[in-house]
XYZ file of N, CA, C and O in Angstrom:
484
model
N 44.003 209.890 -59.793
C 44.494 209.280 -60.434
C 45.444 210.639 -60.949
O 45.160 210.767 -62.077
N 47.283 209.997 -60.878
C 47.249 211.393 -62.081
C 48.589 210.169 -63.524
O 48.704 209.075 -63.442
N 47.432 211.284 -63.811
C 48.266 210.278 -65.832
C 49.437 211.444 -65.912
O 49.447 212.809 -66.022
N 50.228 210.995 -66.607
C 51.994 211.458 -67.330
C 51.333 211.035 -68.694
O 51.024 209.673 -69.351
N 52.071 211.935 -69.412
C 51.464 212.047 -71.507
C 52.834 212.392 -71.543
O 53.240 213.580 -71.505
N 53.028 211.260 -72.207
C 54.483 211.463 -73.053
C 54.137 212.158 -74.829
O 53.477 211.124 -75.289
N 55.576 212.656 -75.181
C 54.867 212.845 -76.583
C 56.448 213.142 -77.596
O 57.623 213.486 -76.307
N 56.694 213.296 -78.169
C 57.774 213.914 -79.128
C 58.984 212.608 -80.408
O 59.850 212.738 -80.013
N 58.371 211.595 -79.262
C 58.883 209.929 -80.398
C 59.301 209.843 -81.367
O 58.342 210.800 -82.283
N 60.115 209.429 -82.162
C 60.076 208.887 -83.947
C 61.228 208.587 -84.419
O 61.960 208.075 -83.251
N 61.687 208.027 -85.277
C 62.237 207.147 -86.425
C 63.495 208.648 -86.984
O 62.827 209.651 -87.504
N 64.872 208.591 -86.341
C 65.572 209.168 -86.985
C 66.798 208.822 -87.396
O 66.564 207.175 -87.003
N 68.032 208.853 -87.599
C 68.596 208.910 -88.097
C 70.512 208.619 -87.235
O 69.752 209.779 -86.362
N 71.236 208.056 -86.960
C 72.496 208.273 -85.971
C 72.500 209.561 -86.476
O 72.933 209.870 -86.857
N 72.729 210.195 -85.279
C 73.411 211.580 -84.924
C 72.184 212.659 -84.996
O 72.365 213.741 -84.165
N 70.871 212.198 -85.331
C 70.413 213.253 -84.998
C 69.852 213.346 -83.932
O 70.094 212.694 -82.705
N 68.769 214.739 -83.653
C 68.560 215.097 -81.938
C 67.148 214.334 -81.780
O 66.298 214.898 -82.943
N 65.627 214.412 -80.770
C 64.752 214.514 -80.440
C 64.147 214.883 -79.472
O 65.377 215.063 -78.235
N 63.421 215.489 -78.977
C 62.986 215.876 -77.650
C 61.664 215.535 -77.177
O 60.606 215.610 -77.821
N 61.806 215.052 -76.488
C 60.672 214.405 -75.936
C 60.085 215.271 -74.635
O 60.665 216.352 -74.024
N 58.924 214.909 -74.336
C 57.791 216.010 -73.188
C 56.501 214.912 -72.473
O 56.557 214.201 -73.440
N 56.994 215.240 -71.556
C 55.564 214.789 -70.593
C 54.788 215.413 -70.100
O 55.865 216.379 -68.632
N 54.059 215.406 -69.930
C 52.904 216.446 -68.938
C 52.161 215.268 -67.927
O 51.682 214.981 -68.547
N 51.819 216.125 -66.872
C 51.473 215.778 -65.855
C 50.603 215.833 -65.191
O 50.586 217.473 -65.452
N 49.282 215.854 -64.352
C 48.119 215.696 -64.755
C 48.095 216.135 -62.462
O 47.019 216.639 -62.384
N 49.265 215.981 -62.662
C 49.311 216.552 -61.078
C 48.849 217.644 -60.070
O 49.812 218.254 -60.744
N 48.666 217.983 -59.709
C 47.799 218.935 -58.578
C 49.205 219.629 -58.001
O 49.848 221.016 -57.864
N 49.708 218.461 -57.462
C 51.227 219.153 -56.873
C 53.081 218.783 -57.902
O 53.890 218.452 -57.235
N 52.445 218.337 -59.356
C 53.773 218.226 -59.943
C 55.221 218.984 -58.765
O 56.320 218.139 -59.349
N 54.841 220.503 -59.275
C 56.278 221.301 -58.584
C 56.467 220.956 -57.573
O 57.677 220.982 -56.871
N 55.707 219.176 -56.574
C 57.080 218.794 -55.426
C 56.916 217.926 -55.922
O 57.749 216.908 -55.059
N 57.225 216.898 -57.146
C 57.803 215.779 -56.937
C 59.305 215.617 -58.336
O 59.360 216.364 -59.193
N 59.642 215.093 -58.061
C 60.916 214.677 -58.534
C 60.051 213.549 -59.828
O 59.002 213.134 -59.250
N 61.101 213.445 -60.691
C 60.253 213.053 -61.876
C 61.449 212.163 -62.429
O 62.443 212.372 -62.243
N 61.468 211.396 -63.823
C 62.409 210.712 -63.888
C 61.976 210.366 -65.926
O 60.946 209.952 -65.791
N 63.142 209.887 -66.475
C 62.992 209.365 -67.512
C 63.686 208.032 -68.227
O 64.721 207.621 -67.033
N 63.160 206.872 -68.015
C 63.233 205.718 -68.298
C 63.713 204.719 -69.618
O 62.241 205.802 -70.369
N 63.845 203.941 -70.154
C 63.895 203.250 -71.502
C 63.436 202.441 -71.495
O 64.289 201.746 -70.239
N 62.940 201.495 -71.925
C 62.915 199.834 -72.143
C 63.269 199.217 -73.670
O 62.184 199.465 -74.697
N 64.282 198.979 -73.738
C 64.464 198.144 -75.265
C 63.910 196.884 -75.541
O 63.462 196.185 -74.377
N 63.176 196.296 -76.659
C 62.864 194.353 -76.617
C 63.651 193.735 -75.743
O 65.083 193.939 -76.055
N 63.257 193.064 -75.289
C 63.669 191.986 -74.987
C 64.360 192.730 -73.556
O 65.530 191.432 -72.790
N 64.825 193.148 -73.048
C 65.538 194.398 -72.222
C 64.696 194.890 -70.812
O 63.555 194.719 -71.176
N 65.147 194.853 -69.651
C 64.371 195.671 -68.422
C 64.541 197.300 -68.523
O 65.260 197.388 -69.367
N 63.703 197.544 -68.294
C 63.649 199.235 -68.170
C 64.775 199.995 -67.596
O 65.094 198.891 -65.806
N 65.793 200.745 -68.007
C 66.590 201.045 -67.314
C 66.657 202.833 -66.982
O 65.708 203.098 -68.128
N 66.631 203.327 -66.002
C 67.040 204.318 -65.035
C 68.002 204.959 -66.848
O 68.913 204.701 -67.193
N 67.234 206.393 -66.953
C 67.942 207.572 -67.772
C 68.617 209.056 -67.267
O 69.730 208.986 -67.476
N 67.138 209.384 -66.513
C 67.755 211.033 -66.289
C 66.906 211.230 -65.045
O 65.163 210.361 -65.212
N 66.511 211.874 -63.879
C 66.484 212.613 -63.084
C 66.498 213.936 -62.491
O 67.469 214.152 -63.501
N 65.032 214.074 -62.359
C 65.581 215.714 -61.772
C 64.306 216.038 -60.730
O 63.247 215.442 -60.395
N 64.926 216.570 -59.201
C 64.183 216.908 -58.831
C 62.535 218.195 -58.505
O 63.186 218.811 -60.036
N 62.078 218.454 -57.721
C 61.070 219.117 -58.052
C 61.529 220.288 -58.518
O 60.670 221.133 -58.933
N 62.271 220.800 -58.183
C 62.833 222.475 -58.673
C 63.733 222.643 -59.427
O 63.672 223.684 -60.189
N 64.058 221.441 -60.281
C 64.998 221.858 -61.280
C 66.718 221.615 -61.029
O 67.363 221.951 -62.431
N 66.834 222.146 -60.244
C 68.545 222.068 -60.169
C 69.172 221.175 -59.287
O 70.210 221.248 -59.858
N 68.733 219.630 -59.522
C 69.618 218.798 -59.500
C 68.982 217.506 -59.927
O 67.728 217.760 -60.435
N 70.037 217.497 -61.251
C 69.587 216.335 -61.910
C 71.331 215.081 -61.677
O 71.740 215.492 -61.219
N 70.126 213.851 -62.539
C 71.330 212.676 -62.808
C 70.788 212.167 -64.258
O 70.096 212.057 -64.416
N 72.207 211.551 -64.820
C 72.237 210.832 -65.886
C 72.761 209.183 -65.238
O 73.587 209.284 -65.280
N 72.725 208.489 -66.777
C 72.697 207.597 -66.950
C 74.196 207.781 -67.358
O 74.786 208.958 -68.455
N 75.031 206.424 -66.807
C 76.170 207.037 -67.910
C 76.212 206.898 -69.608
O 77.221 207.975 -70.102
N 75.359 205.918 -69.895
C 75.117 206.372 -71.224
C 74.606 206.744 -71.829
O 74.338 207.630 -73.370
N 74.318 208.297 -71.220
C 73.038 209.177 -72.253
C 74.506 210.380 -71.456
O 73.641 211.246 -72.212
N 74.695 210.331 -70.435
C 75.394 211.299 -69.775
C 76.415 212.056 -71.016
O 77.053 211.860 -72.101
N 76.136 213.718 -71.173
C 76.994 214.565 -72.272
C 75.756 214.285 -73.479
O 75.802 215.552 -74.298
N 74.689 213.602 -73.533
C 74.016 213.932 -74.813
C 72.592 214.515 -74.503
O 71.731 214.587 -74.791
N 72.124 213.533 -72.943
C 70.227 214.092 -73.130
C 70.551 214.887 -71.803
O 71.895 215.283 -70.774
N 69.466 215.368 -72.261
C 69.359 216.952 -70.695
C 67.991 217.081 -70.578
O 67.189 216.802 -71.185
N 67.762 216.678 -69.090
C 66.556 216.435 -68.307
C 66.411 217.938 -68.031
O 67.341 218.719 -66.800
N 65.062 218.642 -67.850
C 64.791 219.900 -67.322
C 62.900 219.598 -67.397
O 62.286 218.919 -68.030
N 62.696 220.716 -66.756
C 60.824 220.915 -66.136
C 60.725 222.075 -66.405
O 62.080 223.134 -65.945
N 59.131 222.119 -66.648
C 58.706 223.722 -66.696
C 57.638 223.840 -65.671
O 56.558 223.338 -65.866
N 57.493 224.024 -64.165
C 56.646 223.360 -63.327
C 55.479 224.261 -63.547
O 53.936 223.839 -63.263
N 55.361 226.031 -64.088
C 54.609 226.397 -64.382
C 52.826 225.231 -65.647
O 52.169 225.715 -65.742
N 54.155 224.281 -66.896
C 53.112 223.979 -67.695
C 52.958 222.065 -66.980
O 52.546 221.381 -68.300
N 53.501 222.109 -65.691
C 53.584 220.369 -65.549
C 54.082 219.399 -66.152
O 53.728 218.774 -66.624
N 55.323 219.793 -66.450
C 55.906 219.636 -68.214
C 57.403 219.083 -67.277
O 57.750 220.369 -67.354
N 57.951 218.532 -67.843
C 59.097 217.656 -67.948
C 59.619 217.606 -69.328
O 58.786 216.477 -70.427
N 60.789 217.648 -69.735
C 61.484 217.365 -70.826
C 62.089 216.618 -70.992
O 63.171 216.870 -70.247
N 63.075 215.923 -72.109
C 64.129 215.348 -72.059
C 64.597 215.237 -73.600
O 63.560 215.216 -74.596
N 65.978 216.221 -73.999
C 66.016 216.794 -74.970
C 67.552 215.786 -75.625
O 68.442 215.191 -74.397
N 67.145 214.868 -76.555
C 67.961 213.597 -77.102
C 68.857 214.681 -78.019
O 68.321 214.718 -78.913
N 70.100 214.423 -77.685
C 71.244 214.569 -79.444
C 72.182 213.575 -79.680
O 72.435 212.544 -79.100
N 72.631 213.759 -80.879
C 73.533 212.496 -80.757
C 73.549 211.373 -80.842
O 73.892 210.400 -80.004
N 71.741 211.353 -81.348
C 71.560 209.161 -80.606
C 71.737 208.740 -81.889
O 72.455 208.840 -82.241
N 71.985 207.350 -81.012
C 72.448 206.685 -81.674
C 71.843 204.915 -81.649
O 71.377 204.763 -80.860
N 71.951 204.200 -82.311
C 71.249 202.319 -82.530
C 71.138 202.132 -81.334
O 69.647 201.980 -81.299
N 71.611 202.660 -80.295
C 71.574 201.640 -79.122
C 70.592 202.900 -77.984
O 70.556 202.153 -77.066
N 70.797 203.715 -78.279
C 69.264 204.524 -77.735
C 67.824 204.346 -78.577
O 66.994 204.498 -77.589
N 67.824 203.297 -79.407
C 66.373 202.468 -79.783
C 65.467 202.116 -78.218
O 65.838 201.270 -77.886
N 64.632 202.761 -78.128
C 63.777 201.652 -77.035
C 62.550 202.790 -76.958
O 62.096 203.480 -77.193
N 61.593 202.246 -76.019
C 60.278 202.728 -75.536
C 60.795 203.534 -74.399
O 61.272 202.717 -73.593
N 60.556 204.797 -74.650
C 61.111 205.981 -73.417
C 59.457 206.236 -72.219
O 58.848 206.703 -73.176
N 59.433 205.894 -71.366
C 58.538 206.378 -70.160
C 58.951 207.411 -69.035
O 60.421 207.415 -68.877
N 57.721 208.174 -69.069
C 58.166 209.315 -67.780
C 57.641 208.861 -66.527
O 56.765 207.841 -66.644
N 58.259 209.083 -65.787
C 57.743 208.251 -64.070
C 57.758 210.050 -63.749
O 58.579 211.026 -63.192
N 57.181 209.414 -62.548
C 56.852 210.736 -61.742
C 56.544 210.167 -59.581
O 56.187 209.006 -59.323
N 56.894 211.445 -59.288
C 57.095 211.550 -57.444
C 57.828 210.163 -57.210
O 56.882 208.682 -56.973
N 58.707 210.430 -57.504
C 59.780 209.494 -57.007
C 61.347 209.899 -57.011
O 61.547 210.449 -56.867
N 62.285 208.559 -56.846
C 63.880 209.792 -56.826
C 64.742 208.018 -57.061
O 64.244 206.819 -56.867
N 65.570 208.068 -57.426
C 66.594 206.777 -57.238
C 66.843 206.370 -59.097
O 65.590 207.014 -60.238
N 67.051 205.387 -59.140
C 67.527 204.573 -60.530
C 67.079 203.213 -60.932
O 66.694 203.271 -61.371
N 65.811 203.418 -59.642
C 65.387 201.401 -60.396
C 63.783 202.059 -60.421
O 62.801 202.717 -59.385
N 63.035 201.595 -61.378
C 61.705 202.301 -61.498
C 60.590 201.826 -60.421
O 59.695 202.698 -60.679
N 60.621 200.856 -59.278
C 60.028 200.565 -58.315
C 60.055 202.176 -57.086
O 59.071 201.867 -57.100
N 60.858 203.030 -57.631
C 60.846 204.043 -56.725
C 59.953 205.270 -57.291
O 59.654 205.708 -56.383
N 59.411 204.817 -58.153
C 58.304 205.814 -58.775
C 56.826 205.793 -58.307
O 56.356 204.279 -59.265
N 55.950 206.094 -58.056
C 54.757 206.240 -57.949
C 53.570 206.227 -59.563
O 52.968 205.104 -59.226
N 53.887 207.096 -59.747
C 53.416 207.220 -61.612
C 54.431 206.596 -63.209
O 55.291 207.333 -62.846
N 53.383 206.745 -64.194
C 53.979 205.968 -64.866
C 52.738 206.616 -65.921
O 51.938 206.896 -66.532
N 54.015 206.750 -67.525
C 53.520 207.109 -68.852
C 52.972 205.822 -69.030
O 53.348 204.532 -69.032
N 52.582 206.466 -70.804
C 52.410 204.907 -71.392
C 53.583 204.814 -71.998
O 53.605 203.215 -72.467
N 54.320 205.926 -72.249
C 55.567 205.099 -73.227
C 55.125 205.904 -74.702
O 54.347 206.297 -75.167
N 57.051 206.216 -74.971
C 56.916 206.874 -76.405
C 58.480 206.379 -77.409
O 59.394 206.501 -76.275
N 57.629 205.917 -78.525
C 58.483 205.022 -78.965
C 59.666 205.418 -79.692
O 59.671 207.301 -80.447
N 61.164 205.215 -79.631
C 62.382 206.003 -80.308
C 63.296 205.337 -80.789
O 63.252 203.898 -80.355
N 63.169 205.683 -82.416
C 64.364 204.588 -83.193
C 64.894 204.927 -84.328
O 64.396 205.974 -84.439
N 66.396 204.240 -83.330
C 67.450 204.996 -84.609
C 67.861 204.754 -84.788
O 68.451 203.199 -84.971
N 67.812 204.695 -86.347
C 68.581 203.934 -87.794
C 70.255 204.149 -88.114
O 70.186 205.599 -87.660
N 70.921 203.340 -88.827
C 72.215 203.748 -88.814
C 72.541 204.174 -89.719
O 71.632 204.144 -90.558
């Protein structure tokens, strides 16, 4: 069973930055597309960003485009989410998703436990 472990969440002020990391235990990590999703209280889990196996192709939700950057280091089995100019509406639990594609959570096979990001105004 593949494990994904996120880290880097926290409490920040509006306009600040945070860097999330997700380490995968998958032996074939460098063959897996990866994604980040988030879920705010009383809301459905929503797509944030995705990256293909090579790191050359990325895609973002409109709400984070230009502020968030997804990247990966296949030598470290790690995918990152660099978040800048954070807004209170970015407050959510952020989840790393593995081996999938698309913007729908059901398209991914593996999930981390989530890391809380809270942005105060």
